[in-house]
Amino acid sequence: MMNCDDIRERLALYLDNELQEDDRAAFEAHTQSCESCASFVENELAFLNAIRGSGPVHTAPETLKTKVADIVNGPAEPARERFALKWILPIAAGLLVLLAPVVMWRVMRQSTHPANGGPSGFALMAAESHLRHMRGQLPLEMETTSPQAISAWFGNKVDFNVKLPSYQESSGQEKIYTLEGARLVGYQNDYAAYVSYRMGDRPISLVITSETVAKPSGGEEIASRGLRFHFNSIDGLKVITWSDRGLTYALVSDLDERGQQSCIVCHQGTKDQDFIEPLKPH
Amino acid sequence: METPRSNSVFALAALEHIDALYSYAMTLTRDKSEAEDLVQETYLRAVRAANQPATAGNLKAWLFVVMRNAWLNIARHKQHGLRLFQFEGAEPVDGVANDASSNPHVVYLRKLERQQIHDAIDTLPDAYREIVVLRDLEGFSYHEIATVLNCPAGTVMSRLGRARGKLREVLSQRQKVHRLYG
Ligand SMILES: [Zn+2]
């Protein structure tokens, strides 16, 4: 049984709906038989109702609502998204694994810095993961050819959003690589996302972590369209690292240097082929 | 290309809370253009976040957490988040009596105009204003408020008591003035 002091002590909890069922019942039993407490509760309730009933303090301006709708729905003309897809998608897909740096190499030669230090720890980890996966020491935890399934699988495992491209959907080109699956790899006391592709019989690894965990550095730096790619050769593997929108990526393959041969696979007979020309060994 | 995070269900649910978020942004920033920036930053972070709540039920509280963290981050850079922090450490304990019976003017409060109430809320110190908005205007539970403020539930209870006491005091003083000169 509650006394009047108990009631005063629990008044806020009662009116804020924070009392457990038993306490709530005891509280109400007392106020039903105690006039002083009943009017005490009534006064406080009137006060809270006046505040609670005063409605929203502010209403968001229409211009803000429009901007926010664009943010959550993606912009009507998704410039950023398309831009990102254009690069990350083919690169991640393994198609431009070779072509993109090659193209940029040619176009951006003037802004290319010479080698400026060894590969980053993240690039080394990506290369090592790639090798271990090739040796069968790093089996996939989930196997699928669906990018959506992989994004969903990482959903509750890493604290960043793993977005994988569906290259075929957006390019209409014939798919010359296949997605194999994914697993977690440890990096910096945390997990990074490891995604495995295959182009013919040659594996391609994509490792993703948050930009706060790893920043690309070292190697040959190639700037293009607001992104900076770092190009390393590690134990004969080609490793490209870059950051975009809060994430850092490393793409690893054992494809030939600068990949000009693989480019021909896709670009033979097209005018793109002259991209390859400057990269052929002299 | 859709991910589970950027689907239209999330978009619709998140947009439902824009007035509440804008109000909270005004509470935090006290400035219209800063509040608008903060709302946009909040939605940007929310869309990017990997740990969005699975159910719509806790989406609102989660968005408030995202906003408060975004604000603290911005405020830290701008230095004027100091107000918030200093207040956390030096919460006044004398305060006003947290006891409606000691205040005979409570009954008149029913008749107060919304504007008067909002004006009164506006005069409260930052931390008091914030907790009154979260509890009495947005209807968050103590647990949710503790999550948003990142503080123990006990702190929510005591701070809310003092904040309401202060608000009651401000309102009844204004009511007195109103009755004398109005
Ligand atoms: Zn009693």
PDB file of C-alpha atoms in Angstrom, chain B residues 21 24 42 45 51 58-72 134 140 144-150:
ATOM      1  CA  LEU B  21      13.583  16.725 -36.159  1.00  0.00           C
ATOM      2  CA  TYR B  24      14.703  19.438 -32.141  1.00  0.00           C
ATOM      3  CA  THR B  42      21.016  14.122 -39.966  1.00  0.00           C
ATOM      4  CA  ARG B  45      23.963  10.349 -41.914  1.00  0.00           C
ATOM      5  CA  ASN B  51      22.795   0.298 -38.305  1.00  0.00           C
ATOM      6  CA  ASN B  58      12.370   3.019 -32.812  1.00  0.00           C
ATOM      7  CA  LEU B  59      13.194   4.932 -35.967  1.00  0.00           C
ATOM      8  CA  LYS B  60      12.248   8.289 -34.498  1.00  0.00           C
ATOM      9  CA  ALA B  61      14.405   7.890 -31.399  1.00  0.00           C
ATOM     10  CA  TRP B  62      17.238   6.647 -33.560  1.00  0.00           C
ATOM     11  CA  LEU B  63      16.964   9.695 -35.841  1.00  0.00           C
ATOM     12  CA  PHE B  64      17.144  11.911 -32.752  1.00  0.00           C
ATOM     13  CA  VAL B  65      20.293  10.091 -31.652  1.00  0.00           C
ATOM     14  CA  VAL B  66      21.784  10.630 -35.101  1.00  0.00           C
ATOM     15  CA  MET B  67      20.873  14.322 -34.945  1.00  0.00           C
ATOM     16  CA  ARG B  68      22.295  14.851 -31.487  1.00  0.00           C
ATOM     17  CA  ASN B  69      25.549  13.160 -32.416  1.00  0.00           C
ATOM     18  CA  ALA B  70      25.752  15.226 -35.586  1.00  0.00           C
ATOM     19  CA  TRP B  71      25.145  18.344 -33.533  1.00  0.00           C
ATOM     20  CA  LEU B  72      27.747  17.509 -30.923  1.00  0.00           C
ATOM     21  CA  LEU B 134      11.984  15.291 -25.847  1.00  0.00           C
ATOM     22  CA  PHE B 140       9.814   9.884 -25.831  1.00  0.00           C
ATOM     23  CA  GLU B 144      14.547   6.619 -25.231  1.00  0.00           C
ATOM     24  CA  ILE B 145      15.595   9.977 -23.812  1.00  0.00           C
ATOM     25  CA  ALA B 146      18.473   8.317 -21.978  1.00  0.00           C
ATOM     26  CA  THR B 147      19.548   6.853 -25.309  1.00  0.00           C
ATOM     27  CA  VAL B 148      19.284  10.169 -27.132  1.00  0.00           C
ATOM     28  CA  LEU B 149      21.129  12.069 -24.400  1.00  0.00           C
ATOM     29  CA  ASN B 150      23.497   9.197 -23.721  1.00  0.00           C
TER      30      ASN B 150
END
